[in-house]
Amino acid sequence: MLLWKGGRNSSITMSLRQGILVTQRAVGISPSSSTWRALPLASSVSSFQGYGKWMTGIGAGVCFRRRRRRNWIGICGGETARVLGLSRALTLATEKQETIGERSKKGKDADSQTELRLYNTMTRQKEIFRPLIPGKVSMYVCGVTSYDFSHIGHARVYVAFDVLFRYLKILGYEVTYVRNFTDIDDKIINRAKETGEDPISLSARFCDEFHVDMEALRCLPPTKEPKVTGHIKQIIEMIQKIIDNGHAYTMEGGDVYFSVESFPSYGRFSGRSQEENRAGERVAVDSRKRNAADFALWKSAKPGEISWPSPWGPGRPGWHIECSAMSAEHLGHSFDIHGGGMDLIFPHHENEIAQSCAACAESNVNYWVHNGFVTIDAEKMSKSLGNFFTIREVLDQFSPLALRWFLIGTQYRSPVNYSKRQLEVASDRIYYLYQTLADSVEFLNDTSSESQPASKEVQDCVKAMKSTFFTAMSDDLLTPVAVAAFSEPLKLMNDLLHTKKGRKDKSRVASLRLLKDEVQALLHVLGLSMSSYEEVLNDIKRLALQRAGLTAEDLMVQVEERAAARAAKDWERSDTIRKNLAALGINLMDGGDGTQWRPAAVVEEESMLVK
Ligand SMILES: [Zn+2]
């Protein structure tokens, strides 16, 4: 049925059919030339789902998206439209339409190159990031359950969101970044039983250990780090609201469960249907639940277990409700970005959406951002497969900056494959980067003045680096492209520092200074700038020797033996020593002032190992 049709000069026409989403090419194209698209709700709902309002100022079920520069406008049928009221939805749609129209008149946005685009799991597409309040960003990222050391999957999540946090600040936003701790949970209680420790002190201990890892990985502290045990009151209040709104029920014994059937859009975020949820009924273990997919909001305490008083008896919160309550407490019911690992999309974030909207219909997250998995040697990381690495275990072998560089080397949404080889390569790369900067700093400190400005070649190179870097970062944090932008500037720096031609360059000093300053500025965006590079370089060397199973003295003995072989013109022996060290990740470099060494990725070929 046609609900509303614009006048002759209007460019919008809308239609709504129950269960059918109808979209129309809306901007700059007259209705007569545009085509209607009727999409079955099931197939299009991933882009339009969201019980609440998921774009700034837009009502439930009314949404806009841009695809290949066309603005599509749509109204979602069914419950969302009913909840909002169609007239309100249409008003909002018209308002938004006018805004889009004005923008399109300006032609291509001048700042479209640097406008940040983020992939939104809710709409399954990249969207231009626009915060609810201009200039301010509110971001919530699900934190760890603190019962053990964090693994490299955690390193990936928090490095990814640290990069986003830093980049938003670079773009001039005032960012409120909230990352929680789940400091009470079944896993914590069970671990505490095993160790005979108090669960709260056990979790506090691992919160501290987590901070040690985050600091090593150069992740900035979030604005707020709420803990569940500090928010029991808010959690109880939210559960009560959900019960009052008819979306949860209490059970004998004091448990409280969320009723997924009371919430028709449950499953839309993750793309799961109610049928799929019902299929799980066969394996349901708790017959007290009304639906197999119902999940706990409040868990009654077993005898002797830690608990908090509640209207339903002593107990503790379920996992999912924590994030709904803590995000609402610190960022309000509507905020900009909610992040976490892809494994949290279902059930954790699906449940969070259901809870938040069931407690408060105004609840809304504008951008759902999820990072990809970490595999180990191309297999899923798991304790049972024995390929499970804690951050601490990796840092016993590699510099934390090598780990950070490795993680940034893949775009945050792609799966990343961890292997020792990959870490060696990352370590090698960061060594080259820092060595180049350290050499530049040393050279510039020893040089008093510059007679000529930076060369045109260097100025152009810096311009290209910055343009590539910011375009890539704004394109859904395309960090592999951003870090690749350093290649040419680093090559120029080494040429200026070490080649005959570079030494003669009249612009040498100014060119090096410009390159060093600009590379450092961009490294700062990625959390990789250093006040002193020597410490990191020494640390990388120390770890390389340790991986090679050599002490500094062992290495000196070999270097001296090789020098003696060279003096005696025993080239074969000299070469053998060099190749054997290369196979251990140690590179020898002969120069004017003797033989130096640097860590390098291990040369893998068996044939390189010469007896
Ligand atoms: Zn969470």
XYZ file of C-alpha atoms and ligand atoms in Angstrom:
612
model
C 0.000 0.000 0.000
C 1.179 3.484 -0.710
C 1.240 5.486 2.483
C 2.598 8.768 1.405
C 3.579 10.317 -1.867
C 5.553 13.461 -2.358
C 4.287 16.365 -4.473
C 5.254 16.862 -8.067
C 8.552 18.482 -7.112
C 9.372 16.146 -4.316
C 11.954 13.526 -4.854
C 10.755 11.104 -2.242
C 8.047 8.556 -2.414
C 7.626 5.905 0.168
C 5.760 2.748 0.429
C 5.349 0.234 3.114
C 4.186 -3.290 2.965
C 3.927 -5.564 5.869
C 7.078 -7.613 6.062
C 8.478 -6.023 2.950
C 11.042 -3.369 2.878
C 10.639 -0.936 0.039
C 13.401 1.372 -0.958
C 13.623 4.028 -3.553
C 16.486 5.884 -5.083
C 15.754 9.129 -3.396
C 18.099 11.978 -3.954
C 18.500 14.030 -7.067
C 16.430 11.684 -9.145
C 12.800 12.270 -9.874
C 10.355 9.573 -8.768
C 9.355 8.840 -12.322
C 12.861 7.807 -13.320
C 13.648 5.928 -10.180
C 13.108 2.301 -9.595
C 11.424 0.654 -6.693
C 13.032 -2.153 -4.937
C 11.043 -4.525 -2.882
C 13.235 -6.685 -0.759
C 11.924 -9.532 1.326
C 12.486 -8.633 4.938
C 14.468 -11.763 5.598
C 17.146 -10.920 3.071
C 17.371 -7.216 3.672
C 16.854 -7.149 7.345
C 20.550 -7.306 8.094
C 20.908 -3.792 6.764
C 17.763 -2.509 8.325
C 17.428 -4.447 11.472
C 17.696 -2.752 14.781
C 14.778 -2.605 17.002
C 15.615 0.856 18.105
C 16.909 3.839 16.284
C 20.293 3.199 14.916
C 21.094 6.297 12.991
C 21.360 9.728 14.436
C 17.983 11.312 14.803
C 16.226 8.633 12.862
C 13.276 6.760 14.123
C 12.956 3.062 14.463
C 12.595 1.286 11.208
C 13.419 4.300 9.124
C 16.810 4.182 7.677
C 19.011 5.583 5.009
C 21.997 4.191 3.420
C 24.289 5.288 0.666
C 25.301 2.805 -1.907
C 27.401 3.833 -4.848
C 26.543 7.442 -4.103
C 22.834 6.830 -4.271
C 20.834 7.499 -1.218
C 18.366 4.799 -0.447
C 15.532 5.375 1.817
C 13.581 2.660 3.481
C 10.922 1.945 5.997
C 10.828 -1.264 7.827
C 7.489 -2.889 8.197
C 6.185 -4.829 11.111
C 6.867 -4.191 14.709
C 9.436 -1.411 14.465
C 7.081 0.822 12.512
C 4.296 0.025 14.946
C 6.449 0.932 17.920
C 7.428 4.275 16.554
C 4.192 5.269 14.902
C 4.259 5.770 11.167
C 3.586 9.488 11.114
C 6.593 10.120 13.319
C 8.696 7.851 11.155
C 7.680 9.721 8.037
C 8.408 13.113 9.581
C 11.844 11.997 10.591
C 12.400 10.514 7.179
C 11.481 13.787 5.496
C 13.746 15.785 7.792
C 16.636 13.496 7.092
C 15.856 13.587 3.403
C 16.183 17.356 3.362
C 19.550 17.193 5.082
C 20.788 14.702 2.542
C 19.414 16.888 -0.251
C 21.302 19.930 0.994
C 24.486 17.982 1.235
C 24.119 16.573 -2.240
C 23.663 20.082 -3.659
C 27.128 20.989 -2.467
C 28.430 18.345 -4.803
C 31.157 15.980 -3.782
C 32.199 16.639 -0.215
C 35.539 18.371 -0.138
C 36.538 16.356 2.891
C 35.336 13.016 1.558
C 38.962 11.834 1.370
C 39.502 12.143 5.095
C 35.993 11.502 6.371
C 36.219 8.454 8.572
C 34.324 5.447 7.340
C 33.686 2.516 9.610
C 32.192 -0.852 8.817
C 28.993 -1.134 10.811
C 28.048 -4.705 11.690
C 24.467 -3.518 12.127
C 24.084 -2.366 8.529
C 26.707 -4.702 7.034
C 28.416 -1.856 5.221
C 30.957 0.903 5.564
C 29.404 4.158 6.686
C 30.649 7.677 7.146
C 31.170 8.184 10.841
C 29.051 10.967 12.278
C 28.851 11.227 16.067
C 25.640 11.960 17.942
C 27.139 15.123 19.385
C 29.414 17.016 16.989
C 33.017 16.900 18.164
C 32.427 14.189 20.748
C 32.591 10.417 20.529
C 31.297 7.883 23.014
C 32.763 4.388 22.642
C 32.221 1.217 24.646
C 34.407 -1.856 24.133
C 33.748 -5.137 25.911
C 36.619 -5.910 28.238
C 38.134 -9.107 29.591
C 36.865 -11.544 32.171
C 39.770 -11.335 34.593
C 40.569 -14.888 35.725
C 43.779 -15.570 33.799
C 46.478 -13.918 31.716
C 45.180 -12.403 28.493
C 45.942 -14.122 25.197
C 46.861 -12.705 21.813
C 43.190 -12.661 20.769
C 42.757 -10.051 23.517
C 45.866 -8.218 22.300
C 44.229 -7.933 18.908
C 40.931 -6.517 20.194
C 42.496 -3.894 22.404
C 45.207 -2.855 19.951
C 42.533 -2.485 17.248
C 40.348 -0.277 19.431
C 43.371 1.621 20.734
C 44.165 2.520 17.114
C 40.568 3.668 16.639
C 40.684 5.625 19.940
C 43.920 7.343 18.904
C 42.711 8.055 15.383
C 39.441 9.598 16.565
C 41.488 11.882 18.816
C 43.782 12.785 15.909
C 40.648 13.722 13.936
C 39.892 16.194 16.715
C 37.184 14.351 18.619
C 36.898 14.383 22.353
C 36.544 10.662 22.982
C 35.021 8.977 26.005
C 36.293 5.417 25.794
C 34.798 2.934 28.242
C 36.256 -0.569 28.566
C 34.885 -2.756 31.313
C 36.206 -5.589 33.437
C 34.047 -8.605 34.098
C 35.345 -9.187 37.602
C 32.703 -11.661 38.745
C 31.660 -14.631 36.613
C 31.430 -18.447 36.647
C 34.969 -18.723 35.276
C 36.334 -16.524 38.058
C 34.416 -18.429 40.727
C 35.612 -21.789 39.382
C 39.227 -20.663 39.108
C 39.101 -19.227 42.638
C 37.795 -22.591 43.899
C 40.746 -24.333 42.219
C 43.315 -21.984 43.709
C 41.575 -21.535 47.060
C 41.619 -17.799 46.500
C 38.919 -15.231 47.118
C 37.234 -14.618 43.714
C 37.355 -10.831 44.042
C 41.046 -10.748 44.888
C 41.779 -13.246 42.101
C 40.018 -11.072 39.553
C 41.653 -7.892 40.914
C 45.042 -9.560 40.462
C 44.324 -10.370 36.808
C 42.950 -6.860 36.185
C 46.397 -5.622 37.252
C 48.128 -8.162 34.993
C 45.920 -7.030 32.099
C 47.051 -3.434 32.672
C 50.688 -4.564 32.543
C 50.043 -6.167 29.121
C 48.153 -3.142 27.816
C 50.920 -0.791 28.865
C 53.531 -3.000 27.195
C 51.477 -2.977 23.992
C 51.224 0.815 24.252
C 47.441 0.827 24.489
C 46.278 4.108 26.022
C 44.233 3.792 29.209
C 40.512 4.165 28.422
C 38.659 7.131 29.889
C 36.787 4.794 32.247
C 37.248 1.155 33.244
C 34.129 0.131 35.135
C 33.967 -3.175 36.980
C 30.846 -5.281 37.350
C 31.159 -5.456 41.124
C 30.965 -1.655 41.225
C 27.696 -1.612 39.246
C 25.467 -4.191 40.930
C 22.906 -1.490 41.809
C 22.592 -0.292 38.197
C 22.395 -3.883 36.963
C 19.580 -4.752 39.394
C 17.678 -1.605 38.367
C 17.981 -2.486 34.694
C 16.814 -6.068 35.263
C 13.812 -4.729 37.188
C 12.908 -2.455 34.251
C 13.151 -5.379 31.831
C 10.834 -7.423 34.061
C 8.426 -4.477 34.417
C 8.341 -4.075 30.630
C 7.386 -7.721 30.237
C 10.607 -8.990 28.687
C 11.951 -11.107 31.527
C 10.654 -13.602 34.057
C 11.786 -14.912 37.399
C 12.162 -18.582 38.138
C 11.962 -20.693 41.195
C 15.252 -20.431 43.034
C 15.785 -16.775 42.208
C 17.115 -16.807 38.638
C 15.880 -14.167 36.207
C 15.742 -14.923 32.493
C 15.271 -12.724 29.441
C 12.392 -13.920 27.265
C 13.522 -13.833 23.630
C 9.992 -14.519 22.403
C 8.845 -11.262 23.976
C 11.265 -9.457 21.737
C 10.448 -10.126 18.060
C 13.599 -8.571 16.621
C 15.804 -10.879 18.688
C 18.304 -12.485 16.324
C 18.238 -9.778 13.688
C 21.597 -8.261 14.631
C 23.470 -11.524 14.263
C 21.251 -12.765 11.452
C 19.762 -15.632 13.449
C 16.102 -16.374 13.175
C 13.750 -17.336 15.988
C 13.446 -20.710 14.226
C 17.176 -21.272 14.654
C 16.833 -20.385 18.301
C 13.917 -22.789 18.667
C 15.945 -25.518 16.997
C 18.167 -25.352 20.050
C 15.296 -26.435 22.252
C 16.158 -30.078 21.773
C 19.450 -29.544 23.529
C 18.059 -27.300 26.219
C 19.157 -28.491 29.626
C 17.078 -26.172 31.742
C 13.420 -27.120 31.404
C 12.411 -24.130 33.529
C 13.242 -21.832 30.605
C 10.342 -20.791 28.367
C 12.556 -20.853 25.299
C 15.920 -22.545 24.820
C 17.407 -19.221 23.716
C 16.343 -17.386 26.892
C 19.402 -16.226 28.796
C 20.173 -15.370 32.402
C 20.020 -11.801 33.620
C 20.463 -12.750 37.273
C 21.918 -15.977 38.609
C 20.983 -17.123 42.071
C 23.911 -17.951 44.327
C 24.783 -21.539 45.138
C 25.466 -22.196 48.846
C 28.707 -20.567 49.938
C 29.098 -18.647 46.705
C 29.783 -14.929 46.570
C 26.518 -13.004 46.131
C 24.750 -9.678 46.287
C 21.229 -9.125 47.636
C 18.514 -8.499 45.054
C 14.686 -8.424 44.876
C 14.930 -12.035 43.578
C 17.237 -13.247 46.314
C 21.028 -13.353 46.681
C 22.910 -13.858 43.441
C 25.038 -12.212 40.815
C 24.526 -10.701 37.345
C 24.596 -12.698 34.127
C 27.368 -11.772 31.730
C 25.375 -9.904 29.070
C 23.440 -7.545 31.333
C 26.682 -6.070 32.675
C 27.577 -4.356 29.430
C 24.043 -3.008 28.915
C 24.070 -1.537 32.419
C 27.635 -0.213 32.403
C 27.398 1.362 28.941
C 24.124 3.077 29.907
C 25.639 4.267 33.183
C 28.745 5.798 31.623
C 27.653 6.760 28.106
C 23.875 6.999 28.306
C 21.303 4.898 26.461
C 22.415 6.229 23.065
C 26.074 6.321 22.143
C 28.278 6.219 19.075
C 30.462 3.121 18.922
C 30.208 -0.300 20.502
C 33.107 -2.622 19.847
C 34.438 -6.071 20.524
C 35.644 -9.229 18.867
C 33.549 -10.855 16.127
C 32.886 -13.784 18.460
C 30.784 -11.433 20.596
C 28.215 -10.667 17.864
C 26.220 -13.661 19.043
C 25.113 -14.135 21.679
C 26.721 -11.320 23.695
C 25.895 -8.289 21.558
C 22.596 -9.690 20.303
C 21.615 -10.068 23.952
C 22.936 -6.636 24.863
C 20.750 -5.022 22.196
C 17.711 -6.955 23.388
C 18.311 -6.063 27.037
C 19.079 -2.395 26.443
C 16.047 -1.884 24.216
C 13.797 -3.911 26.517
C 14.827 -1.736 29.456
C 14.696 1.552 27.555
C 13.157 1.938 24.088
C 15.462 4.901 23.392
C 18.553 2.688 23.573
C 20.702 2.899 20.508
C 24.234 2.233 19.322
C 25.057 3.916 16.015
C 28.107 1.917 14.939
C 28.816 -1.672 15.888
C 32.476 -2.381 15.213
C 33.937 -5.886 15.408
C 37.454 -7.165 14.884
C 38.374 -10.451 13.241
C 39.742 -13.651 14.731
C 43.309 -14.656 15.448
C 44.427 -18.025 14.144
C 47.666 -19.730 15.120
C 49.606 -21.305 12.249
C 46.327 -21.170 10.309
C 44.405 -23.081 13.000
C 41.898 -21.763 15.469
C 43.572 -20.853 18.724
C 42.484 -23.139 21.526
C 43.814 -24.497 24.756
C 42.970 -28.063 23.771
C 44.983 -27.836 20.538
C 47.949 -26.593 22.532
C 48.357 -23.571 20.268
C 47.242 -21.053 22.817
C 49.510 -18.127 23.549
C 49.182 -15.566 26.264
C 50.464 -12.060 25.575
C 53.044 -12.694 28.292
C 54.370 -15.803 26.489
C 54.763 -13.878 23.238
C 56.510 -11.002 25.029
C 59.016 -13.448 26.524
C 60.269 -13.921 22.972
C 59.452 -10.721 21.104
C 59.308 -7.010 21.744
C 55.782 -5.758 22.495
C 56.304 -3.251 19.676
C 56.906 -6.138 17.272
C 53.607 -7.660 18.424
C 51.818 -4.336 17.993
C 53.341 -3.861 14.534
C 52.321 -7.409 13.589
C 48.719 -6.823 14.698
C 48.466 -3.471 12.924
C 49.860 -5.095 9.776
C 46.432 -6.632 9.118
C 43.220 -4.657 8.822
C 41.273 -5.104 12.042
C 38.341 -6.938 10.430
C 40.412 -9.542 8.580
C 41.491 -12.737 10.266
C 45.096 -12.553 11.382
C 47.344 -15.562 11.423
C 49.911 -15.648 14.197
C 53.115 -17.547 13.649
C 56.628 -17.204 14.982
C 57.742 -16.409 11.460
C 55.273 -13.507 11.215
C 56.544 -12.111 14.511
C 60.144 -12.383 13.317
C 59.220 -10.435 10.201
C 57.407 -7.791 12.271
C 60.361 -7.570 14.641
C 62.720 -7.147 11.683
C 60.564 -4.389 10.264
C 60.249 -2.446 13.495
C 64.023 -2.755 13.998
C 64.648 -1.253 10.563
C 62.152 1.541 11.259
C 63.597 2.456 14.651
C 67.203 2.054 13.529
C 66.561 4.498 10.691
C 64.978 6.990 13.088
C 67.721 6.515 15.695
C 70.409 7.113 13.046
C 68.562 10.217 11.856
C 68.231 11.610 15.372
C 71.910 10.988 16.041
C 72.946 12.633 12.771
C 70.699 15.655 13.313
C 71.886 16.107 16.901
C 75.465 16.305 15.630
C 74.614 18.767 12.875
C 74.168 22.397 13.733
C 72.360 24.078 10.871
C 70.842 23.507 7.487
C 71.766 25.690 4.578
C 69.131 24.496 2.107
C 65.443 23.612 2.492
C 64.302 20.005 2.051
C 64.532 18.816 -1.541
C 61.506 18.768 -3.811
C 61.767 14.974 -3.994
C 61.579 14.696 -0.203
C 58.737 17.200 0.082
C 56.740 15.287 -2.525
C 57.513 12.003 -0.789
C 56.273 13.342 2.566
C 53.116 14.666 0.934
C 52.421 11.301 -0.693
C 53.070 9.450 2.577
C 50.620 11.612 4.526
C 47.969 11.436 1.850
C 48.216 7.629 1.595
C 48.307 7.275 5.364
C 45.232 9.377 6.152
C 43.199 8.093 3.209
C 43.892 4.525 4.353
C 43.181 5.213 8.024
C 39.920 6.935 7.188
C 38.891 3.989 5.060
C 37.821 1.757 7.945
C 41.317 1.835 9.481
C 43.178 0.235 6.605
C 46.353 -0.014 8.676
C 48.350 -2.304 6.324
C 48.192 0.416 3.667
C 48.937 3.097 6.254
C 52.136 1.367 7.450
C 53.225 0.621 3.882
C 53.291 4.410 3.365
C 56.484 4.536 5.463
C 58.495 2.458 2.966
C 59.589 5.171 0.556
C 60.381 7.806 3.216
C 62.488 5.263 5.141
C 64.380 4.373 1.993
C 65.073 8.070 1.325
C 66.246 8.526 4.919
C 68.700 5.648 4.612
C 69.933 6.968 1.274
C 70.576 10.389 2.819
C 72.267 8.858 5.842
C 74.411 6.200 4.304
C 75.017 6.572 0.551
C 77.699 8.624 -1.134
C 75.032 10.498 -3.106
C 73.034 11.176 0.065
C 76.053 12.525 1.905
C 76.670 15.015 -0.913
C 73.020 16.149 -1.048
C 72.937 19.888 -0.269
C 69.454 19.550 1.265
C 70.555 16.585 3.367
C 69.978 18.072 6.818
C 66.604 19.699 6.145
C 65.401 16.708 4.140
C 66.284 14.280 6.900
C 64.716 16.481 9.535
C 61.471 16.759 7.568
C 61.327 13.013 6.907
C 62.097 12.125 10.524
C 59.553 14.563 11.960
C 56.759 13.501 9.614
C 57.363 9.758 10.010
C 57.380 10.215 13.791
C 54.137 12.180 13.676
C 52.394 9.373 11.804
C 53.895 6.708 14.064
C 52.358 8.628 16.938
C 48.915 8.104 15.364
C 49.536 4.349 15.480
C 50.956 4.385 19.002
C 54.441 3.556 17.739
C 56.379 6.774 18.293
C 59.190 6.739 20.845
C 61.047 9.408 22.740
C 64.138 7.211 22.548
C 64.676 4.379 20.101
C 67.853 2.961 21.674
C 66.040 1.130 24.436
C 63.708 -0.666 22.009
C 66.573 -1.505 19.647
C 68.578 -2.998 22.522
C 65.553 -4.950 23.672
C 64.974 -6.378 20.188
C 68.666 -7.371 20.011
C 68.537 -9.017 23.428
C 65.459 -11.059 22.459
C 66.982 -12.016 19.095
C 70.064 -13.416 20.844
C 67.844 -15.258 23.290
C 65.815 -16.838 20.437
C 69.075 -17.782 18.722
C 70.245 -19.456 21.946
C 73.359 -17.261 22.036
C 74.867 -14.921 24.567
C 76.493 -11.660 23.494
C 79.858 -13.307 24.302
C 79.079 -16.368 22.096
C 78.307 -14.019 19.253
C 81.519 -12.017 19.746
C 83.549 -15.237 19.626
C 81.987 -16.094 16.261
C 82.437 -12.576 14.903
C 86.116 -12.670 15.900
C 86.560 -16.127 14.411
C 85.082 -14.858 11.175
C 87.323 -11.785 11.199
C 90.326 -14.080 11.617
C 89.092 -16.274 8.740
C 88.712 -13.199 6.539
C 92.181 -11.975 7.459
C 93.509 -15.374 6.432
C 91.438 -15.127 3.214
C 89.511 -18.272 4.260
C 86.360 -17.067 2.534
C 84.594 -20.376 2.857
C 84.885 -20.425 6.642
C 83.910 -16.770 6.854
C 80.840 -17.414 4.727
C 79.840 -20.473 6.740
C 79.845 -18.516 9.981
C 77.773 -15.739 8.414
C 75.226 -18.185 6.960
C 74.884 -20.153 10.177
C 74.185 -16.969 12.118
C 71.664 -15.863 9.475
C 69.858 -19.158 10.019
C 69.516 -18.151 13.675
C 68.178 -14.675 12.881
C 71.475 -12.788 13.259
C 72.717 -10.687 10.338
C 76.366 -9.636 10.119
C 77.198 -6.423 8.318
C 80.756 -5.536 7.386
C 81.527 -1.825 7.357
C 84.357 0.652 7.703
C 84.376 0.309 11.476
C 84.359 -3.462 11.650
C 81.528 -5.987 11.679
C 78.209 -5.016 13.212
C 75.197 -7.249 13.750
C 71.479 -6.763 13.678
C 68.513 -9.050 14.324
C 66.696 -10.267 11.232
C 63.980 -12.701 10.301
C 65.419 -16.199 10.345
C 66.583 -17.413 6.962
C 64.433 -20.499 6.669
C 65.981 -22.618 3.928
C 67.553 -25.791 5.254
C 70.279 -25.466 2.657
C 71.430 -22.329 4.401
C 72.563 -24.349 7.383
C 76.151 -25.142 6.518
C 78.290 -27.364 8.657
Zn 30.142 -6.743 26.634
